[in-house]
PDB file of C-alpha atoms in Angstrom:
ATOM      1  CA  UNK U   1       8.845  11.453 -16.116  1.00 86.00           C
ATOM      2  CA  UNK U   2       6.229  10.301 -13.602  1.00 92.00           C
ATOM      3  CA  UNK U   3       5.062  11.692 -10.289  1.00 94.00           C
ATOM      4  CA  UNK U   4       5.069   8.321  -8.558  1.00 96.00           C
ATOM      5  CA  UNK U   5       6.839   5.021  -9.154  1.00 97.00           C
ATOM      6  CA  UNK U   6       5.438   2.098  -7.155  1.00 97.00           C
ATOM      7  CA  UNK U   7       7.828  -0.847  -6.919  1.00 96.00           C
ATOM      8  CA  UNK U   8       6.071  -4.163  -6.241  1.00 94.00           C
ATOM      9  CA  UNK U   9       2.781  -5.072  -4.630  1.00 94.00           C
ATOM     10  CA  UNK U  10       0.444  -6.097  -7.451  1.00 95.00           C
ATOM     11  CA  UNK U  11      -2.023  -8.945  -6.993  1.00 94.00           C
ATOM     12  CA  UNK U  12      -5.676  -9.851  -6.797  1.00 94.00           C
ATOM     13  CA  UNK U  13      -8.225  -9.842  -3.998  1.00 92.00           C
ATOM     14  CA  UNK U  14     -10.890 -12.496  -3.644  1.00 92.00           C
ATOM     15  CA  UNK U  15     -13.513 -10.452  -1.796  1.00 88.00           C
ATOM     16  CA  UNK U  16     -15.994 -12.394   0.358  1.00 91.00           C
ATOM     17  CA  UNK U  17     -18.730 -10.605   2.283  1.00 89.00           C
ATOM     18  CA  UNK U  18     -19.417 -12.455   5.534  1.00 91.00           C
ATOM     19  CA  UNK U  19     -22.181 -11.946   8.115  1.00 90.00           C
ATOM     20  CA  UNK U  20     -19.701 -11.152  10.875  1.00 91.00           C
ATOM     21  CA  UNK U  21     -16.072 -11.399  11.983  1.00 90.00           C
ATOM     22  CA  UNK U  22     -14.807 -13.648  13.371  1.00 89.00           C
ATOM     23  CA  UNK U  23     -16.767 -16.258  11.460  1.00 89.00           C
ATOM     24  CA  UNK U  24     -18.553 -18.983  13.413  1.00 87.00           C
ATOM     25  CA  UNK U  25     -17.232 -22.504  12.923  1.00 88.00           C
ATOM     26  CA  UNK U  26     -19.845 -23.940  10.589  1.00 88.00           C
ATOM     27  CA  UNK U  27     -19.810 -26.432   7.757  1.00 90.00           C
ATOM     28  CA  UNK U  28     -21.166 -23.850   5.278  1.00 91.00           C
ATOM     29  CA  UNK U  29     -22.010 -20.143   5.177  1.00 89.00           C
ATOM     30  CA  UNK U  30     -24.027 -18.590   2.337  1.00 91.00           C
ATOM     31  CA  UNK U  31     -22.497 -15.308   1.151  1.00 90.00           C
ATOM     32  CA  UNK U  32     -22.994 -12.659  -1.518  1.00 90.00           C
ATOM     33  CA  UNK U  33     -21.324 -13.209  -4.909  1.00 91.00           C
ATOM     34  CA  UNK U  34     -17.583 -13.779  -4.482  1.00 91.00           C
ATOM     35  CA  UNK U  35     -15.525 -11.429  -6.643  1.00 85.00           C
ATOM     36  CA  UNK U  36     -11.983 -11.568  -8.013  1.00 90.00           C
ATOM     37  CA  UNK U  37     -10.438  -8.165  -8.700  1.00 91.00           C
ATOM     38  CA  UNK U  38      -7.207  -6.216  -8.656  1.00 93.00           C
ATOM     39  CA  UNK U  39      -5.835  -5.715  -5.159  1.00 90.00           C
ATOM     40  CA  UNK U  40      -2.883  -5.991  -2.755  1.00 90.00           C
ATOM     41  CA  UNK U  41      -0.954  -3.093  -1.249  1.00 89.00           C
ATOM     42  CA  UNK U  42       0.965  -1.844  -4.298  1.00 93.00           C
ATOM     43  CA  UNK U  43      -2.152  -1.829  -6.467  1.00 94.00           C
ATOM     44  CA  UNK U  44      -3.998   0.125  -3.776  1.00 94.00           C
ATOM     45  CA  UNK U  45      -1.403   2.901  -3.814  1.00 96.00           C
ATOM     46  CA  UNK U  46      -1.181   2.872  -7.616  1.00 96.00           C
ATOM     47  CA  UNK U  47      -4.920   3.158  -8.259  1.00 96.00           C
ATOM     48  CA  UNK U  48      -5.588   5.740  -5.548  1.00 96.00           C
ATOM     49  CA  UNK U  49      -2.690   7.918  -6.718  1.00 96.00           C
ATOM     50  CA  UNK U  50      -3.896   7.678 -10.311  1.00 96.00           C
ATOM     51  CA  UNK U  51      -7.384   8.721  -9.192  1.00 95.00           C
ATOM     52  CA  UNK U  52      -5.816  11.703  -7.389  1.00 96.00           C
ATOM     53  CA  UNK U  53      -4.303  12.935 -10.652  1.00 94.00           C
ATOM     54  CA  UNK U  54      -0.721  11.728 -10.308  1.00 96.00           C
ATOM     55  CA  UNK U  55       1.203  10.263 -13.233  1.00 95.00           C
ATOM     56  CA  UNK U  56       1.918   6.750 -11.997  1.00 96.00           C
ATOM     57  CA  UNK U  57       4.231   3.951 -13.091  1.00 96.00           C
ATOM     58  CA  UNK U  58       4.307   0.514 -11.456  1.00 97.00           C
ATOM     59  CA  UNK U  59       6.981  -2.147 -11.855  1.00 97.00           C
ATOM     60  CA  UNK U  60       6.367  -5.682 -10.635  1.00 95.00           C
ATOM     61  CA  UNK U  61       5.825  -9.344 -11.478  1.00 93.00           C
ATOM     62  CA  UNK U  62       2.473 -10.859 -12.437  1.00 94.00           C
ATOM     63  CA  UNK U  63       1.675 -14.466 -13.243  1.00 93.00           C
ATOM     64  CA  UNK U  64       0.580 -15.726 -16.634  1.00 94.00           C
ATOM     65  CA  UNK U  65      -2.712 -16.919 -15.158  1.00 93.00           C
ATOM     66  CA  UNK U  66      -6.342 -15.752 -14.848  1.00 93.00           C
ATOM     67  CA  UNK U  67      -5.452 -13.648 -11.796  1.00 93.00           C
ATOM     68  CA  UNK U  68      -2.696 -11.932 -13.751  1.00 94.00           C
ATOM     69  CA  UNK U  69      -5.149 -11.141 -16.527  1.00 95.00           C
ATOM     70  CA  UNK U  70      -7.350  -9.374 -13.955  1.00 95.00           C
ATOM     71  CA  UNK U  71      -4.395  -7.204 -12.865  1.00 95.00           C
ATOM     72  CA  UNK U  72      -3.333  -6.340 -16.408  1.00 96.00           C
ATOM     73  CA  UNK U  73      -6.888  -5.444 -17.419  1.00 95.00           C
ATOM     74  CA  UNK U  74      -7.349  -3.127 -14.423  1.00 94.00           C
ATOM     75  CA  UNK U  75      -4.079  -1.296 -15.092  1.00 94.00           C
ATOM     76  CA  UNK U  76      -5.051  -0.873 -18.743  1.00 93.00           C
ATOM     77  CA  UNK U  77      -8.505   0.485 -17.837  1.00 92.00           C
ATOM     78  CA  UNK U  78      -7.080   3.094 -15.510  1.00 90.00           C
ATOM     79  CA  UNK U  79      -4.234   4.172 -17.781  1.00 90.00           C
ATOM     80  CA  UNK U  80      -1.431   3.273 -15.379  1.00 93.00           C
ATOM     81  CA  UNK U  81       1.953   2.772 -17.033  1.00 95.00           C
ATOM     82  CA  UNK U  82       3.039  -0.746 -16.077  1.00 96.00           C
ATOM     83  CA  UNK U  83       6.436  -2.416 -16.444  1.00 96.00           C
ATOM     84  CA  UNK U  84       5.692  -6.083 -15.800  1.00 96.00           C
ATOM     85  CA  UNK U  85       7.634  -9.337 -15.777  1.00 94.00           C
ATOM     86  CA  UNK U  86       6.006 -12.754 -15.932  1.00 93.00           C
ATOM     87  CA  UNK U  87       6.182 -14.597 -12.617  1.00 91.00           C
ATOM     88  CA  UNK U  88       6.381 -18.407 -12.916  1.00 89.00           C
ATOM     89  CA  UNK U  89       5.051 -18.740  -9.364  1.00 88.00           C
ATOM     90  CA  UNK U  90       1.796 -17.053 -10.357  1.00 91.00           C
ATOM     91  CA  UNK U  91       0.026 -13.876  -9.293  1.00 92.00           C
ATOM     92  CA  UNK U  92      -0.068 -12.926  -5.620  1.00 92.00           C
ATOM     93  CA  UNK U  93      -3.534 -13.105  -4.124  1.00 92.00           C
ATOM     94  CA  UNK U  94      -5.495 -12.417  -0.971  1.00 91.00           C
ATOM     95  CA  UNK U  95      -8.827 -13.672   0.317  1.00 93.00           C
ATOM     96  CA  UNK U  96     -10.435 -10.697   2.053  1.00 89.00           C
ATOM     97  CA  UNK U  97     -13.307 -11.382   4.423  1.00 91.00           C
ATOM     98  CA  UNK U  98     -15.434  -8.229   4.825  1.00 86.00           C
ATOM     99  CA  UNK U  99     -18.185  -7.847   7.432  1.00 86.00           C
ATOM    100  CA  UNK U 100     -21.310  -5.651   7.090  1.00 85.00           C
ATOM    101  CA  UNK U 101     -19.501  -2.721   8.736  1.00 77.00           C
ATOM    102  CA  UNK U 102     -16.671  -2.812   6.195  1.00 72.00           C
ATOM    103  CA  UNK U 103     -14.081  -4.377   8.523  1.00 78.00           C
ATOM    104  CA  UNK U 104     -11.870  -6.930   6.868  1.00 81.00           C
ATOM    105  CA  UNK U 105      -9.551  -9.844   7.546  1.00 87.00           C
ATOM    106  CA  UNK U 106      -7.023 -10.649   4.826  1.00 87.00           C
ATOM    107  CA  UNK U 107      -5.531 -14.083   4.093  1.00 91.00           C
ATOM    108  CA  UNK U 108      -2.439 -13.425   1.988  1.00 89.00           C
ATOM    109  CA  UNK U 109      -0.759 -15.826  -0.460  1.00 88.00           C
ATOM    110  CA  UNK U 110       2.515 -14.149  -1.586  1.00 84.00           C
ATOM    111  CA  UNK U 111       3.417 -16.708  -4.295  1.00 80.00           C
ATOM    112  CA  UNK U 112       7.089 -16.009  -3.653  1.00 75.00           C
ATOM    113  CA  UNK U 113       9.548 -17.058  -6.374  1.00 70.00           C
ATOM    114  CA  UNK U 114      12.881 -18.678  -5.525  1.00 70.00           C
ATOM    115  CA  UNK U 115      14.818 -17.270  -8.465  1.00 73.00           C
ATOM    116  CA  UNK U 116      16.788 -14.023  -8.845  1.00 83.00           C
ATOM    117  CA  UNK U 117      15.019 -10.645  -8.897  1.00 87.00           C
ATOM    118  CA  UNK U 118      12.914 -10.297 -12.060  1.00 91.00           C
ATOM    119  CA  UNK U 119      14.496  -6.930 -12.870  1.00 93.00           C
ATOM    120  CA  UNK U 120      18.159  -6.003 -12.805  1.00 93.00           C
ATOM    121  CA  UNK U 121      19.092  -3.157 -10.479  1.00 93.00           C
ATOM    122  CA  UNK U 122      20.177  -0.854 -13.368  1.00 94.00           C
ATOM    123  CA  UNK U 123      16.748  -1.205 -14.998  1.00 95.00           C
ATOM    124  CA  UNK U 124      14.929  -0.297 -11.778  1.00 94.00           C
ATOM    125  CA  UNK U 125      17.385   2.564 -11.235  1.00 94.00           C
ATOM    126  CA  UNK U 126      16.431   3.973 -14.646  1.00 94.00           C
ATOM    127  CA  UNK U 127      12.772   3.995 -13.620  1.00 95.00           C
ATOM    128  CA  UNK U 128      13.626   5.655 -10.298  1.00 93.00           C
ATOM    129  CA  UNK U 129      15.557   8.422 -12.052  1.00 92.00           C
ATOM    130  CA  UNK U 130      12.422   9.257 -14.040  1.00 92.00           C
ATOM    131  CA  UNK U 131      10.248   9.573 -10.907  1.00 94.00           C
ATOM    132  CA  UNK U 132       9.614  12.334  -8.395  1.00 94.00           C
ATOM    133  CA  UNK U 133       8.589   9.909  -5.647  1.00 95.00           C
ATOM    134  CA  UNK U 134       9.140   6.156  -5.141  1.00 96.00           C
ATOM    135  CA  UNK U 135       6.920   3.939  -3.006  1.00 96.00           C
ATOM    136  CA  UNK U 136       8.465   0.619  -1.957  1.00 96.00           C
ATOM    137  CA  UNK U 137       6.203  -2.381  -1.422  1.00 95.00           C
ATOM    138  CA  UNK U 138       7.627  -5.039   0.862  1.00 93.00           C
ATOM    139  CA  UNK U 139       8.081  -7.765  -1.759  1.00 91.00           C
ATOM    140  CA  UNK U 140      11.030 -10.128  -1.450  1.00 90.00           C
ATOM    141  CA  UNK U 141      12.472  -9.204  -4.847  1.00 92.00           C
ATOM    142  CA  UNK U 142      12.323  -5.512  -3.952  1.00 93.00           C
ATOM    143  CA  UNK U 143      14.183  -6.135  -0.710  1.00 92.00           C
ATOM    144  CA  UNK U 144      16.937  -7.986  -2.547  1.00 92.00           C
ATOM    145  CA  UNK U 145      17.586  -4.947  -4.758  1.00 94.00           C
ATOM    146  CA  UNK U 146      17.638  -2.327  -1.992  1.00 93.00           C
ATOM    147  CA  UNK U 147      21.423  -2.487  -1.344  1.00 92.00           C
ATOM    148  CA  UNK U 148      22.035  -1.753  -5.039  1.00 90.00           C
ATOM    149  CA  UNK U 149      19.470   1.048  -5.195  1.00 90.00           C
ATOM    150  CA  UNK U 150      20.491   2.985  -2.104  1.00 81.00           C
ATOM    151  CA  UNK U 151      22.457   5.671  -3.951  1.00 83.00           C
ATOM    152  CA  UNK U 152      19.832   6.425  -6.588  1.00 87.00           C
ATOM    153  CA  UNK U 153      17.044   6.444  -3.979  1.00 85.00           C
ATOM    154  CA  UNK U 154      18.952   9.085  -2.046  1.00 74.00           C
ATOM    155  CA  UNK U 155      19.446  11.469  -4.970  1.00 67.00           C
ATOM    156  CA  UNK U 156      16.618  13.925  -4.372  1.00 70.00           C
ATOM    157  CA  UNK U 157      13.870  11.335  -4.828  1.00 78.00           C
ATOM    158  CA  UNK U 158      11.070  11.201  -2.267  1.00 89.00           C
ATOM    159  CA  UNK U 159      10.599   7.686  -0.860  1.00 93.00           C
ATOM    160  CA  UNK U 160       7.997   5.921   1.240  1.00 95.00           C
ATOM    161  CA  UNK U 161       7.094   2.425   2.410  1.00 95.00           C
ATOM    162  CA  UNK U 162       4.115   0.905   4.205  1.00 94.00           C
ATOM    163  CA  UNK U 163       5.150  -1.730   6.745  1.00 94.00           C
ATOM    164  CA  UNK U 164       1.571  -2.667   7.517  1.00 88.00           C
ATOM    165  CA  UNK U 165       2.346  -6.017   9.189  1.00 87.00           C
ATOM    166  CA  UNK U 166       5.586  -5.072  10.996  1.00 90.00           C
ATOM    167  CA  UNK U 167       5.847  -5.917  14.674  1.00 88.00           C
ATOM    168  CA  UNK U 168       8.780  -3.531  15.102  1.00 86.00           C
ATOM    169  CA  UNK U 169      11.260  -6.379  15.521  1.00 88.00           C
ATOM    170  CA  UNK U 170      11.311  -8.368  12.277  1.00 90.00           C
ATOM    171  CA  UNK U 171      14.578  -7.476  10.478  1.00 92.00           C
ATOM    172  CA  UNK U 172      12.941  -8.136   7.101  1.00 91.00           C
ATOM    173  CA  UNK U 173      10.953  -4.901   7.395  1.00 93.00           C
ATOM    174  CA  UNK U 174      13.685  -2.772   8.906  1.00 91.00           C
ATOM    175  CA  UNK U 175      15.685  -2.727   5.685  1.00 91.00           C
ATOM    176  CA  UNK U 176      12.754  -0.927   4.016  1.00 93.00           C
ATOM    177  CA  UNK U 177      12.372   1.423   6.985  1.00 91.00           C
ATOM    178  CA  UNK U 178      16.017   2.462   6.830  1.00 89.00           C
ATOM    179  CA  UNK U 179      15.813   3.323   3.114  1.00 90.00           C
ATOM    180  CA  UNK U 180      12.530   5.260   3.033  1.00 92.00           C
ATOM    181  CA  UNK U 181      12.045   8.936   3.821  1.00 92.00           C
ATOM    182  CA  UNK U 182       8.490   8.299   5.109  1.00 94.00           C
ATOM    183  CA  UNK U 183       7.476   5.121   6.951  1.00 94.00           C
ATOM    184  CA  UNK U 184       3.888   4.030   7.534  1.00 95.00           C
ATOM    185  CA  UNK U 185       3.212   1.371  10.162  1.00 94.00           C
ATOM    186  CA  UNK U 186       0.097  -0.141  11.691  1.00 90.00           C
ATOM    187  CA  UNK U 187      -0.931   0.707  15.226  1.00 86.00           C
ATOM    188  CA  UNK U 188      -2.826  -2.578  15.390  1.00 82.00           C
ATOM    189  CA  UNK U 189       0.346  -4.543  14.622  1.00 84.00           C
ATOM    190  CA  UNK U 190       2.653  -2.515  16.895  1.00 86.00           C
ATOM    191  CA  UNK U 191       0.288  -1.815  19.799  1.00 81.00           C
ATOM    192  CA  UNK U 192       2.238  -0.239  22.698  1.00 84.00           C
ATOM    193  CA  UNK U 193       5.547  -0.413  20.771  1.00 87.00           C
ATOM    194  CA  UNK U 194       4.476   2.217  18.223  1.00 89.00           C
ATOM    195  CA  UNK U 195       6.147   5.162  19.974  1.00 89.00           C
ATOM    196  CA  UNK U 196       9.410   3.281  20.495  1.00 91.00           C
ATOM    197  CA  UNK U 197       9.515   2.169  16.861  1.00 91.00           C
ATOM    198  CA  UNK U 198       8.839   5.711  15.655  1.00 90.00           C
ATOM    199  CA  UNK U 199      11.613   7.009  17.911  1.00 90.00           C
ATOM    200  CA  UNK U 200      14.045   4.426  16.510  1.00 90.00           C
ATOM    201  CA  UNK U 201      13.348   5.683  12.973  1.00 90.00           C
ATOM    202  CA  UNK U 202      13.744   9.398  13.753  1.00 87.00           C
ATOM    203  CA  UNK U 203      14.325  11.906  12.271  1.00 90.00           C
ATOM    204  CA  UNK U 204      12.296  10.517   9.345  1.00 90.00           C
ATOM    205  CA  UNK U 205       8.522  11.067   9.620  1.00 93.00           C
ATOM    206  CA  UNK U 206       6.570   8.019  10.810  1.00 94.00           C
ATOM    207  CA  UNK U 207       2.813   7.616  10.468  1.00 94.00           C
ATOM    208  CA  UNK U 208       1.126   5.117  12.755  1.00 93.00           C
ATOM    209  CA  UNK U 209      -2.241   4.354  11.191  1.00 92.00           C
ATOM    210  CA  UNK U 210      -5.123   3.294  13.415  1.00 89.00           C
ATOM    211  CA  UNK U 211      -8.002   2.701  11.014  1.00 84.00           C
ATOM    212  CA  UNK U 212     -11.228   4.326  12.159  1.00 84.00           C
ATOM    213  CA  UNK U 213      -9.312   5.915  15.064  1.00 89.00           C
ATOM    214  CA  UNK U 214      -7.176   8.058  12.740  1.00 91.00           C
ATOM    215  CA  UNK U 215      -3.389   8.132  12.882  1.00 93.00           C
ATOM    216  CA  UNK U 216      -0.415   9.513  14.811  1.00 94.00           C
ATOM    217  CA  UNK U 217       2.217  11.504  12.938  1.00 96.00           C
ATOM    218  CA  UNK U 218       5.674  11.380  14.526  1.00 94.00           C
ATOM    219  CA  UNK U 219       8.018  14.187  13.500  1.00 93.00           C
ATOM    220  CA  UNK U 220      11.050  13.552  15.643  1.00 85.00           C
ATOM    221  CA  UNK U 221       9.963  14.171  19.230  1.00 84.00           C
ATOM    222  CA  UNK U 222       6.749  15.871  18.170  1.00 91.00           C
ATOM    223  CA  UNK U 223       3.631  13.734  17.923  1.00 93.00           C
ATOM    224  CA  UNK U 224       0.563  15.040  16.120  1.00 94.00           C
ATOM    225  CA  UNK U 225      -2.845  13.403  16.279  1.00 95.00           C
ATOM    226  CA  UNK U 226      -4.507  12.956  12.876  1.00 95.00           C
ATOM    227  CA  UNK U 227      -8.258  12.532  13.407  1.00 94.00           C
ATOM    228  CA  UNK U 228     -10.147  10.134  11.167  1.00 92.00           C
ATOM    229  CA  UNK U 229     -12.213  11.987   8.561  1.00 93.00           C
ATOM    230  CA  UNK U 230     -15.952  11.465   8.261  1.00 93.00           C
ATOM    231  CA  UNK U 231     -16.675   9.319   5.177  1.00 93.00           C
ATOM    232  CA  UNK U 232     -18.789  11.138   2.548  1.00 93.00           C
ATOM    233  CA  UNK U 233     -21.156   8.158   2.387  1.00 93.00           C
ATOM    234  CA  UNK U 234     -21.807   4.712   3.895  1.00 90.00           C
ATOM    235  CA  UNK U 235     -18.720   2.601   4.567  1.00 88.00           C
ATOM    236  CA  UNK U 236     -18.804  -0.291   2.095  1.00 84.00           C
ATOM    237  CA  UNK U 237     -15.297  -1.719   1.976  1.00 84.00           C
ATOM    238  CA  UNK U 238     -12.185  -0.803   3.971  1.00 85.00           C
ATOM    239  CA  UNK U 239      -9.848  -2.794   1.682  1.00 85.00           C
ATOM    240  CA  UNK U 240      -7.284  -0.369   0.328  1.00 88.00           C
ATOM    241  CA  UNK U 241      -8.033   2.421   2.806  1.00 90.00           C
ATOM    242  CA  UNK U 242      -4.476   2.381   4.157  1.00 92.00           C
ATOM    243  CA  UNK U 243      -3.079   2.381   0.636  1.00 94.00           C
ATOM    244  CA  UNK U 244      -5.324   5.337  -0.270  1.00 96.00           C
ATOM    245  CA  UNK U 245      -3.990   7.082   2.857  1.00 95.00           C
ATOM    246  CA  UNK U 246      -0.426   6.589   1.610  1.00 96.00           C
ATOM    247  CA  UNK U 247      -1.363   7.847  -1.863  1.00 97.00           C
ATOM    248  CA  UNK U 248      -2.984  10.917  -0.315  1.00 97.00           C
ATOM    249  CA  UNK U 249       0.173  11.830   1.582  1.00 96.00           C
ATOM    250  CA  UNK U 250       2.316  11.396  -1.530  1.00 96.00           C
ATOM    251  CA  UNK U 251      -0.077  13.508  -3.618  1.00 96.00           C
ATOM    252  CA  UNK U 252      -0.293  16.278  -1.027  1.00 95.00           C
ATOM    253  CA  UNK U 253       3.461  16.439  -0.536  1.00 94.00           C
ATOM    254  CA  UNK U 254       3.964  16.656  -4.301  1.00 92.00           C
ATOM    255  CA  UNK U 255       1.790  19.786  -4.227  1.00 93.00           C
ATOM    256  CA  UNK U 256       3.776  21.479  -1.464  1.00 93.00           C
ATOM    257  CA  UNK U 257       1.837  20.473   1.673  1.00 95.00           C
ATOM    258  CA  UNK U 258       3.530  20.157   5.051  1.00 95.00           C
ATOM    259  CA  UNK U 259       3.601  16.729   6.681  1.00 95.00           C
ATOM    260  CA  UNK U 260       0.706  17.684   8.976  1.00 95.00           C
ATOM    261  CA  UNK U 261      -1.341  19.067   6.095  1.00 96.00           C
ATOM    262  CA  UNK U 262      -0.607  15.983   4.005  1.00 95.00           C
ATOM    263  CA  UNK U 263      -1.687  13.623   6.789  1.00 95.00           C
ATOM    264  CA  UNK U 264      -4.960  15.493   7.285  1.00 96.00           C
ATOM    265  CA  UNK U 265      -5.686  15.373   3.569  1.00 96.00           C
ATOM    266  CA  UNK U 266      -4.769  11.677   3.415  1.00 96.00           C
ATOM    267  CA  UNK U 267      -7.328  10.973   6.126  1.00 96.00           C
ATOM    268  CA  UNK U 268     -10.041  12.420   3.876  1.00 96.00           C
ATOM    269  CA  UNK U 269      -8.821  10.375   0.913  1.00 96.00           C
ATOM    270  CA  UNK U 270      -8.896   7.152   2.957  1.00 95.00           C
ATOM    271  CA  UNK U 271     -12.385   7.907   4.262  1.00 95.00           C
ATOM    272  CA  UNK U 272     -13.675   8.439   0.732  1.00 96.00           C
ATOM    273  CA  UNK U 273     -12.043   5.205  -0.433  1.00 95.00           C
ATOM    274  CA  UNK U 274     -14.041   3.283   2.172  1.00 91.00           C
ATOM    275  CA  UNK U 275     -17.297   4.305   0.475  1.00 93.00           C
ATOM    276  CA  UNK U 276     -16.416   2.456  -2.739  1.00 91.00           C
ATOM    277  CA  UNK U 277     -16.433  -1.279  -3.423  1.00 87.00           C
ATOM    278  CA  UNK U 278     -12.966  -2.071  -4.784  1.00 88.00           C
ATOM    279  CA  UNK U 279      -9.848  -0.102  -5.666  1.00 91.00           C
ATOM    280  CA  UNK U 280     -10.785   1.187  -9.120  1.00 93.00           C
ATOM    281  CA  UNK U 281     -12.152   4.532  -7.990  1.00 93.00           C
ATOM    282  CA  UNK U 282     -14.635   6.426 -10.153  1.00 93.00           C
ATOM    283  CA  UNK U 283     -13.773  10.015 -11.174  1.00 92.00           C
ATOM    284  CA  UNK U 284     -14.476  12.524  -8.436  1.00 92.00           C
ATOM    285  CA  UNK U 285     -14.764  10.041  -5.556  1.00 93.00           C
ATOM    286  CA  UNK U 286     -11.369  10.784  -3.995  1.00 94.00           C
ATOM    287  CA  UNK U 287     -10.931  14.475  -3.078  1.00 93.00           C
ATOM    288  CA  UNK U 288      -8.207  16.256  -5.008  1.00 89.00           C
ATOM    289  CA  UNK U 289      -8.220  19.528  -3.014  1.00 81.00           C
TER     290      UNK U 289
END
């Protein structure tokens, strides 16, 4: 058994510290050392949840390439149970530009494969049946399996998804939203449509994250403001903060918290994550209480 199964979302981040965002149009800009490390949305949830004490399993594809070796090594270091298939298209990757204040801009290369899903639905269903909660990353292969996993996902298993780049209209994302018990969306992506999107997904809880401005928790017609927590140290890197927020909610709910309590706790987890460079969090950094 595991507390959390994360389906999809592994990759690497090429982190580049830049003097400011947006970058000026210049022929060359000198930057700090450029680093390649584990990243992407699924990895962010996996590593934060593991740091919060949850038993985590992740299932996904990773390329047989140097980037894939980075992912495998990080999962091994942190003790995450990984069920991986080799991806002929290579490992997903992002180039993350980070300014001195920790703000980032991500350039995402999904490395999508054209073939069938790398895992058969019965195999993924077996993993789901051994989990208390399932977090769905918005990978193409995951979406293809959703119609076949609907029944097992509805059998007393908590579910969540983070639609961080959804504009509220794209039908690709809505399939995930209609399956999950908890939906996280980005206020920056939705802007004024956030309330209407949350209303369309009721009665399921919807969290509209707003970065340094906190979040809004929609529980049906009730809207609760979730203030941003004060980071316990200088903000170094905001990559993975939203994923840490999601992991915090999942962890708090697994321990009996209400939705409002879980969102408040998740805000503290995300704030702490911003004080660390990368997603492999040292022991004690993310608050467990």
